[in-house]
XYZ file of C-alpha atoms in Angstrom:
564
model
C 134.900 139.839 193.162
C 137.314 140.650 190.345
C 139.101 137.314 190.467
C 135.720 135.516 190.363
C 134.574 137.476 187.277
C 137.864 136.684 185.616
C 137.385 132.971 186.223
C 133.853 133.117 184.747
C 135.117 134.869 181.632
C 137.882 132.340 181.290
C 135.329 129.505 181.569
C 133.020 131.154 178.985
C 135.854 131.586 176.531
C 136.752 127.946 177.038
C 133.214 126.756 176.107
C 132.710 129.209 173.231
C 133.910 126.799 170.467
C 131.540 124.098 171.742
C 128.612 126.553 171.826
C 129.345 127.713 168.281
C 129.434 124.070 167.133
C 126.158 123.071 168.822
C 124.120 126.198 168.008
C 123.374 125.347 164.317
C 122.421 121.811 165.296
C 119.981 123.112 167.903
C 118.400 125.461 165.359
C 118.124 122.665 162.773
C 116.517 120.309 165.282
C 113.816 122.901 166.004
C 113.070 123.485 162.306
C 113.146 119.836 161.152
C 109.963 117.779 161.614
C 110.209 114.468 163.441
C 111.430 111.647 161.215
C 108.216 109.661 161.614
C 106.110 112.313 159.856
C 105.410 111.747 156.149
C 107.606 113.722 153.800
C 105.184 113.851 150.898
C 102.922 116.434 152.507
C 99.581 116.349 154.236
C 96.933 113.825 153.321
C 94.630 114.862 150.488
C 91.156 116.024 151.383
C 88.783 113.334 150.150
C 85.451 114.825 149.104
C 83.255 111.908 150.182
C 84.866 111.465 153.618
C 82.122 113.510 155.336
C 79.674 110.644 154.727
C 81.566 108.441 157.185
C 80.623 110.830 159.996
C 76.951 110.320 159.159
C 76.989 106.541 159.487
C 74.030 105.309 161.537
C 71.755 108.262 160.759
C 68.100 107.475 160.126
C 64.758 109.140 159.515
C 63.598 111.673 162.077
C 67.064 112.901 163.040
C 68.607 116.289 162.387
C 72.359 115.877 162.007
C 74.924 118.413 160.872
C 76.197 117.421 157.433
C 73.024 115.838 156.062
C 72.680 118.796 153.667
C 75.967 117.627 152.078
C 74.540 114.136 151.767
C 71.552 115.549 149.894
C 73.920 117.467 147.612
C 75.717 114.166 146.898
C 72.409 112.623 145.839
C 71.576 115.682 143.720
C 74.950 115.411 141.991
C 74.405 111.782 141.034
C 70.784 112.145 139.960
C 68.844 110.726 142.911
C 67.429 114.129 143.876
C 66.468 116.786 141.322
C 68.600 119.899 140.844
C 67.191 123.420 141.068
C 63.817 122.511 142.491
C 62.005 122.847 145.778
C 64.061 119.865 146.907
C 67.405 121.544 146.298
C 69.257 121.632 149.586
C 70.564 124.591 151.540
C 73.383 124.742 154.043
C 71.020 124.348 157.002
C 68.845 121.554 155.562
C 70.142 118.844 157.878
C 66.892 116.972 158.447
C 66.556 113.255 157.699
C 63.081 113.352 156.150
C 60.901 110.948 154.146
C 62.427 112.104 150.861
C 65.973 111.393 152.029
C 64.947 107.967 153.304
C 63.366 107.032 149.951
C 66.415 108.419 148.134
C 68.754 106.219 150.168
C 66.512 103.233 149.455
C 66.771 103.931 145.713
C 70.561 104.053 145.970
C 70.659 100.840 148.007
C 68.380 99.101 145.530
C 70.572 100.136 142.591
C 73.765 98.878 144.202
C 72.313 95.625 145.558
C 72.579 96.650 149.207
C 70.129 95.877 151.992
C 67.264 98.333 151.453
C 67.058 99.900 154.912
C 66.701 103.602 154.112
C 69.400 104.234 156.721
C 73.052 105.135 156.430
C 74.327 101.726 157.460
C 77.981 100.704 157.151
C 77.639 98.992 153.751
C 75.875 102.016 152.247
C 78.505 104.407 153.587
C 81.295 102.192 152.254
C 79.723 102.204 148.778
C 79.102 105.950 148.746
C 82.656 106.860 149.749
C 84.314 104.948 146.903
C 85.840 106.954 143.999
C 83.419 107.046 141.102
C 82.411 108.444 137.729
C 80.884 111.925 137.759
C 78.023 111.047 135.426
C 74.735 110.714 137.376
C 73.271 107.254 137.929
C 69.771 108.494 137.177
C 69.298 110.168 133.791
C 66.310 111.374 131.812
C 66.062 110.354 128.168
C 68.242 108.368 125.798
C 70.455 109.788 123.059
C 72.596 108.210 120.370
C 74.914 109.116 117.502
C 73.560 109.421 113.980
C 76.823 108.188 112.451
C 79.197 105.300 113.014
C 82.623 106.899 112.395
C 83.722 109.186 115.218
C 86.864 111.270 115.464
C 88.608 112.193 118.694
C 91.367 114.520 119.832
C 93.115 115.757 122.954
C 92.506 119.122 124.573
C 95.509 121.239 125.595
C 96.176 122.112 129.212
C 96.914 120.016 132.281
C 98.773 116.763 131.647
C 98.567 114.198 134.423
C 100.251 111.580 132.219
C 102.416 112.133 129.154
C 100.537 112.663 125.909
C 102.022 109.676 124.061
C 100.938 107.292 126.807
C 97.503 108.908 126.876
C 97.141 108.520 123.109
C 98.091 104.855 123.262
C 95.770 104.165 126.210
C 92.812 105.904 124.584
C 93.425 104.102 121.278
C 93.243 100.816 123.186
C 90.097 101.914 125.040
C 88.333 102.960 121.839
C 89.377 99.680 120.201
C 87.580 97.732 122.937
C 84.279 99.409 122.033
C 84.975 99.229 118.305
C 85.280 95.442 118.483
C 81.725 95.028 119.734
C 79.805 97.903 118.150
C 79.001 99.648 114.876
C 81.598 102.324 115.594
C 85.005 103.091 114.175
C 87.230 105.705 115.802
C 89.985 107.893 114.434
C 92.328 110.264 116.229
C 92.760 113.620 114.486
C 95.126 116.479 115.218
C 92.586 119.318 115.167
C 90.698 118.748 118.398
C 88.239 121.537 117.600
C 86.960 119.494 114.652
C 86.788 116.223 116.590
C 83.525 114.607 117.635
C 85.051 113.579 120.966
C 87.335 115.860 122.985
C 89.488 114.430 125.783
C 91.410 116.328 128.444
C 92.483 116.707 132.069
C 90.954 119.441 134.229
C 90.675 120.335 137.881
C 87.973 121.824 140.078
C 85.673 124.318 138.283
C 86.625 124.055 134.613
C 83.695 125.747 132.931
C 81.347 122.898 132.037
C 79.029 123.261 135.017
C 80.329 120.074 136.641
C 83.333 120.991 138.809
C 85.660 118.256 139.974
C 86.175 117.696 143.675
C 89.743 116.455 144.092
C 91.502 113.279 145.131
C 89.385 110.095 145.438
C 86.126 111.758 144.573
C 84.711 112.119 141.084
C 87.355 110.634 138.785
C 86.024 111.741 135.399
C 82.868 112.546 133.485
C 81.679 112.440 129.900
C 78.719 113.819 127.989
C 76.062 111.747 126.293
C 75.730 112.014 122.482
C 76.339 114.306 120.768
C 78.132 116.249 123.508
C 81.505 114.574 123.054
C 83.283 116.093 126.070
C 85.366 113.669 128.173
C 87.217 115.110 131.164
C 89.562 113.426 133.643
C 90.053 114.978 137.100
C 93.709 116.042 137.113
C 93.833 115.906 140.918
C 93.593 112.114 140.994
C 96.666 109.888 141.180
C 96.543 108.386 137.692
C 98.475 105.241 136.822
C 98.999 102.896 133.885
C 97.969 99.387 134.949
C 98.943 100.238 138.553
C 100.364 97.494 140.744
C 99.149 99.013 144.021
C 96.192 100.972 145.358
C 98.175 104.217 145.190
C 96.768 105.048 141.741
C 93.654 104.621 139.625
C 94.019 102.981 136.217
C 93.636 105.433 133.321
C 92.367 102.926 130.774
C 89.741 101.479 133.115
C 88.237 104.941 133.515
C 88.661 105.728 129.808
C 86.752 102.615 128.723
C 83.952 103.556 131.129
C 83.682 107.174 129.995
C 83.742 106.221 126.313
C 80.657 104.149 127.077
C 78.957 107.370 128.179
C 80.177 109.185 125.058
C 78.439 106.485 123.004
C 75.180 106.804 124.932
C 75.377 104.183 127.679
C 74.138 104.950 131.164
C 75.551 103.360 134.310
C 75.090 99.669 134.951
C 74.567 98.264 138.428
C 76.337 95.024 137.563
C 79.626 95.422 139.425
C 81.464 93.167 136.937
C 80.977 95.492 133.948
C 82.935 98.568 132.930
C 79.822 100.767 133.080
C 79.536 100.251 136.844
C 79.892 103.737 138.350
C 82.425 103.038 141.104
C 86.134 102.254 140.835
C 88.821 100.843 143.083
C 92.267 102.380 143.238
C 94.816 99.843 141.991
C 92.213 97.765 140.133
C 91.989 97.337 136.372
C 88.674 96.688 134.655
C 88.676 96.323 130.875
C 85.366 94.649 130.206
C 84.012 91.139 130.154
C 85.999 88.303 128.665
C 86.088 88.215 124.888
C 84.935 85.267 122.865
C 88.085 83.422 121.798
C 87.802 81.739 118.407
C 89.893 78.660 119.249
C 88.250 77.980 122.627
C 85.885 75.383 121.117
C 88.854 73.025 120.664
C 89.179 72.625 124.433
C 85.757 70.973 124.530
C 86.964 68.350 122.050
C 89.936 67.182 124.108
C 90.103 63.391 124.248
C 88.259 62.789 120.972
C 89.577 59.995 118.764
C 88.811 58.098 115.570
C 85.409 56.467 115.312
C 83.554 59.038 117.407
C 80.953 61.532 116.274
C 81.180 64.625 118.461
C 79.464 67.965 118.040
C 82.060 70.575 117.088
C 84.403 68.364 115.069
C 83.275 70.188 111.911
C 84.817 73.347 113.422
C 88.030 71.441 114.050
C 88.136 70.463 110.377
C 87.574 74.102 109.413
C 90.553 75.040 111.613
C 92.715 72.554 109.712
C 91.392 73.868 106.388
C 92.265 77.415 107.419
C 95.862 76.521 108.232
C 96.443 74.286 105.226
C 96.194 70.779 106.655
C 92.957 70.038 104.786
C 92.216 71.368 101.291
C 89.697 74.168 100.794
C 86.694 73.891 98.467
C 86.962 70.203 97.749
C 85.024 67.077 98.573
C 86.730 67.267 101.952
C 85.412 70.731 102.781
C 83.414 70.459 105.963
C 79.778 71.246 106.570
C 78.025 72.156 109.787
C 76.961 68.551 110.399
C 80.270 66.852 109.519
C 81.154 65.885 113.074
C 82.681 62.470 112.395
C 86.220 61.623 113.500
C 87.298 59.702 110.388
C 90.586 58.421 108.963
C 91.282 61.725 107.224
C 90.933 63.728 110.434
C 93.186 61.294 112.279
C 95.930 61.621 109.646
C 95.496 65.406 109.647
C 96.028 65.574 113.399
C 99.113 63.389 113.015
C 100.529 65.829 110.442
C 99.945 68.727 112.830
C 101.536 66.818 115.705
C 104.542 65.956 113.535
C 105.031 69.591 112.554
C 104.917 70.860 116.127
C 107.040 68.092 117.667
C 104.170 66.579 119.660
C 103.523 62.916 120.368
C 102.003 61.505 117.173
C 98.819 59.933 118.491
C 96.222 61.076 115.956
C 94.031 61.994 118.916
C 93.132 65.321 120.485
C 95.294 64.880 123.556
C 95.973 67.696 126.022
C 99.276 68.803 124.462
C 97.739 69.025 120.982
C 94.772 71.031 122.239
C 97.082 73.394 124.124
C 99.120 74.035 120.974
C 96.076 74.553 118.763
C 94.417 77.077 121.079
C 97.393 79.459 121.187
C 97.106 82.751 119.241
C 98.911 82.466 115.916
C 99.744 83.902 112.523
C 97.060 83.548 109.864
C 99.393 82.303 107.131
C 98.786 78.539 106.627
C 101.405 76.055 107.812
C 100.868 73.847 104.769
C 100.877 75.342 101.279
C 99.558 73.412 98.259
C 99.408 70.213 100.259
C 103.121 70.267 101.057
C 103.772 69.682 104.748
C 107.529 70.242 104.826
C 110.026 71.703 102.406
C 112.930 69.742 101.065
C 115.197 71.671 103.397
C 113.926 69.907 106.510
C 116.831 68.316 108.297
C 119.508 70.157 106.336
C 122.587 70.838 108.466
C 124.004 74.352 108.510
C 127.588 74.958 109.520
C 129.356 78.213 110.279
C 131.743 79.638 112.794
C 128.742 80.840 114.784
C 126.402 77.862 114.812
C 125.776 74.258 113.878
C 122.058 73.550 113.656
C 119.418 71.641 111.767
C 117.310 74.122 109.789
C 113.565 74.364 110.216
C 112.881 77.360 107.980
C 110.707 77.063 104.897
C 109.860 79.039 101.778
C 106.534 79.518 100.068
C 105.739 77.101 97.197
C 107.706 78.146 94.126
C 110.052 80.169 96.347
C 108.699 83.618 95.369
C 111.131 86.425 96.094
C 111.682 90.092 95.400
C 113.666 91.110 92.325
C 115.005 94.216 94.041
C 116.664 94.954 97.345
C 115.172 98.355 98.239
C 111.554 98.127 99.413
C 109.225 100.941 100.418
C 106.404 100.656 102.936
C 103.460 102.742 104.123
C 100.449 102.622 106.414
C 96.889 102.078 105.285
C 94.163 104.383 106.657
C 91.321 103.086 108.794
C 91.236 101.367 112.153
C 93.890 102.416 114.670
C 94.519 99.943 117.474
C 97.637 101.836 118.514
C 98.557 105.409 117.685
C 100.219 105.922 114.310
C 103.451 107.403 115.676
C 104.033 104.373 117.890
C 103.205 102.052 114.992
C 105.682 103.832 112.712
C 108.435 103.545 115.310
C 107.702 99.868 115.978
C 107.646 98.935 112.294
C 110.857 100.872 111.629
C 112.517 98.805 114.357
C 111.087 95.554 112.962
C 112.287 96.303 109.418
C 115.725 97.244 110.764
C 116.090 93.772 112.298
C 115.720 92.147 108.873
C 117.821 94.807 107.151
C 120.809 93.986 109.375
C 120.938 90.344 108.216
C 119.758 90.500 104.596
C 120.279 92.226 101.267
C 117.319 94.548 101.906
C 116.947 98.207 102.750
C 113.562 99.637 103.726
C 112.084 103.111 103.470
C 108.790 104.480 104.759
C 106.951 106.682 102.254
C 103.857 108.819 102.660
C 101.949 107.606 99.597
C 100.895 104.127 100.671
C 99.423 103.387 97.236
C 102.923 103.576 95.750
C 104.545 101.490 98.488
C 105.768 97.937 97.940
C 104.531 96.937 101.399
C 101.213 98.139 102.829
C 100.512 97.833 106.562
C 97.199 98.283 108.353
C 94.736 97.145 111.006
C 91.536 95.394 109.955
C 88.820 93.314 111.541
C 86.736 90.326 110.481
C 86.011 90.189 106.732
C 88.116 92.961 105.210
C 88.081 92.055 101.541
C 91.247 90.004 101.039
C 89.609 86.582 101.282
C 91.134 85.889 104.692
C 88.763 87.247 107.359
C 90.031 87.716 110.877
C 88.351 85.904 113.754
C 88.635 88.151 116.803
C 90.445 88.185 120.118
C 93.170 85.557 120.681
C 92.724 83.874 117.338
C 94.564 84.814 114.160
C 96.721 87.804 115.084
C 97.878 88.944 111.640
C 98.721 87.775 108.140
C 100.964 88.856 105.300
C 101.348 87.970 101.635
C 104.374 86.358 100.028
C 106.326 88.378 97.411
C 105.324 90.439 95.576
C 101.946 90.767 97.313
C 103.081 93.226 99.967
C 99.904 93.250 102.090
C 100.416 93.060 105.872
C 97.305 93.142 108.063
C 96.984 93.140 111.859
C 93.730 91.946 113.452
C 92.329 95.065 115.123
C 90.308 92.956 117.562
C 93.386 91.803 119.448
C 94.644 93.581 122.559
C 97.837 95.068 121.148
C 100.596 96.250 123.452
C 104.055 97.760 123.244
C 106.444 95.448 125.095
C 103.578 94.409 127.409
C 104.350 93.661 131.038
C 101.501 91.165 131.468
C 99.596 88.585 129.444
C 96.776 91.077 128.843
C 98.253 92.108 125.476
C 100.226 90.746 122.539
C 103.417 92.532 121.538
C 103.078 94.491 118.287
C 106.727 94.323 117.281
C 106.968 90.559 117.835
C 104.142 90.033 115.360
C 105.518 92.682 112.980
C 108.941 91.011 112.768
C 107.230 87.686 111.994
C 104.940 89.071 109.288
C 107.777 90.979 107.606
C 109.481 87.609 107.233
C 106.472 86.476 105.187
C 106.580 89.672 103.112
C 110.186 88.806 102.207
C 109.376 85.205 101.255
C 109.914 83.147 104.391
C 107.251 80.653 105.366
C 106.791 79.288 108.894
C 109.597 77.680 110.825
C 109.060 74.788 113.199
C 111.891 76.003 115.418
C 110.150 77.336 118.536
C 112.936 79.882 119.094
C 112.563 81.416 115.616
C 110.490 84.532 115.005
C 108.965 82.674 112.041
C 107.362 80.128 114.388
C 103.615 80.393 113.769
C 102.333 80.656 117.344
C 102.549 83.526 119.827
C 101.892 84.056 123.511
C 100.191 87.079 125.001
C 102.590 89.022 127.209
C 105.765 87.592 125.639
C 108.156 89.479 123.397
C 110.099 87.738 120.627
C 111.828 90.196 118.300
C 115.397 88.944 117.975
C 116.019 86.926 114.827
C 117.177 83.402 115.606
C 119.858 81.524 113.688
C 117.123 79.695 111.768
C 115.538 82.988 110.635
C 118.879 84.411 109.514
C 119.821 81.221 107.681
C 116.446 81.190 105.930
C 116.552 84.741 104.575
C 120.184 84.398 103.508
C 119.509 81.063 101.806
C 116.529 82.482 99.887
C 118.508 85.474 98.594
C 121.959 83.907 98.224
């Protein structure tokens, strides 16, 4: 037996290195989950999922879980709270009251009114939604038109700067169509409207319920509380259904803050339900230049309703004189010789075919958003510099830049600027940073230095957001019309139209880039008029979603020529 034991020991010693090598791998394989399992953790509990198990239920049945369904209807106002109808954990009967409640819900959301939990009703009820009840008693409103807002400390599901910018945009959407103005303030305790992220029971009597349930809720006037559910996957203009869009929910909840109840029109922002990955900002705005599209194809000799508006457009941008015998009236809809020659001047300026008719290319150009400074000043269509050749080691071009009539300019090289109080379409810190960048672009190529100062009344240049008639004789016209305007030296006024959708380096055509417009308007503040070079920042027209902030050779040549 001894020789046999010796051979076994010898064999064991021979395999010992292999065993020591394999042992950690065996342990790791037992502790590591299979590769096909998700690594991000278990699926979230979704608070409305229980309703799917009740699909097909109808009156007369007793089914486990119907008490939760009744609690759902209590939560959203279809059944009264704290009454004889309040449900208990064993109230699982499908009675007459539940049937009529389901019918009310189906009627509200334009479903077949069956009184049963059919598939379409279940699908609607399990969608993420606002926490404000659909059925409310009474109507309340604010007794003032200027409301302040601030941000509550605590949970942050998105960074505070992004949240500030998003909420400023959301408030601006309501401001454009209502009596209200909104202002962010630092002391949230003094604010009319208080915004924050919370989870589960957070002390207001309306606990949140987690992922893909109640997304947010807000109080009717004058409550002012607006709470997001921090357990949702929040996104900024999300590109997939993995997140819910913050601004879409913000616009909705602000409607509640202002006194609006839910709407059952699924196209509007006050509709109670949301889709992950979808963005809903409100119905399409009226666009002030849209009327021109209806005039396409018009030519001399015709009388067409709306041509008086076309003449007003040309008055506004300098192609027809203001306050003269040519000033249009509401019934001046004739396409006469003067209008034909005016269209030809516009076509010449913008390098279009000179037809004198409202052809497709001319209409397309005229309906683009643009700067409010006229193209033609004092009847002069082009400056004497048109066609002048510029030569340098860097470029050889034909200039298209222009100056204002009389070539006004600053008599000093250090200019101060400040920000006017009032409407905020983007948060002030972002605006300061953007304008500092825009001024720096001109500073690098000119004699100027720029300095922001706190006392805007003492500043050479005054920047602010305004809407419609704001007292300077040049009223704004709303979304996708005149974006901004600025005065020639030494005026110093620079106004953005607050009714535009302003964005910071926007990734889609839903917004116009603030800095692109700022760089352009600063050019006016320094004395440059419009350029007809499409690559120049001083070109009058803009496109939503596009960013143009780099000074072109024509811009640089213009500012250096003016201050040589």
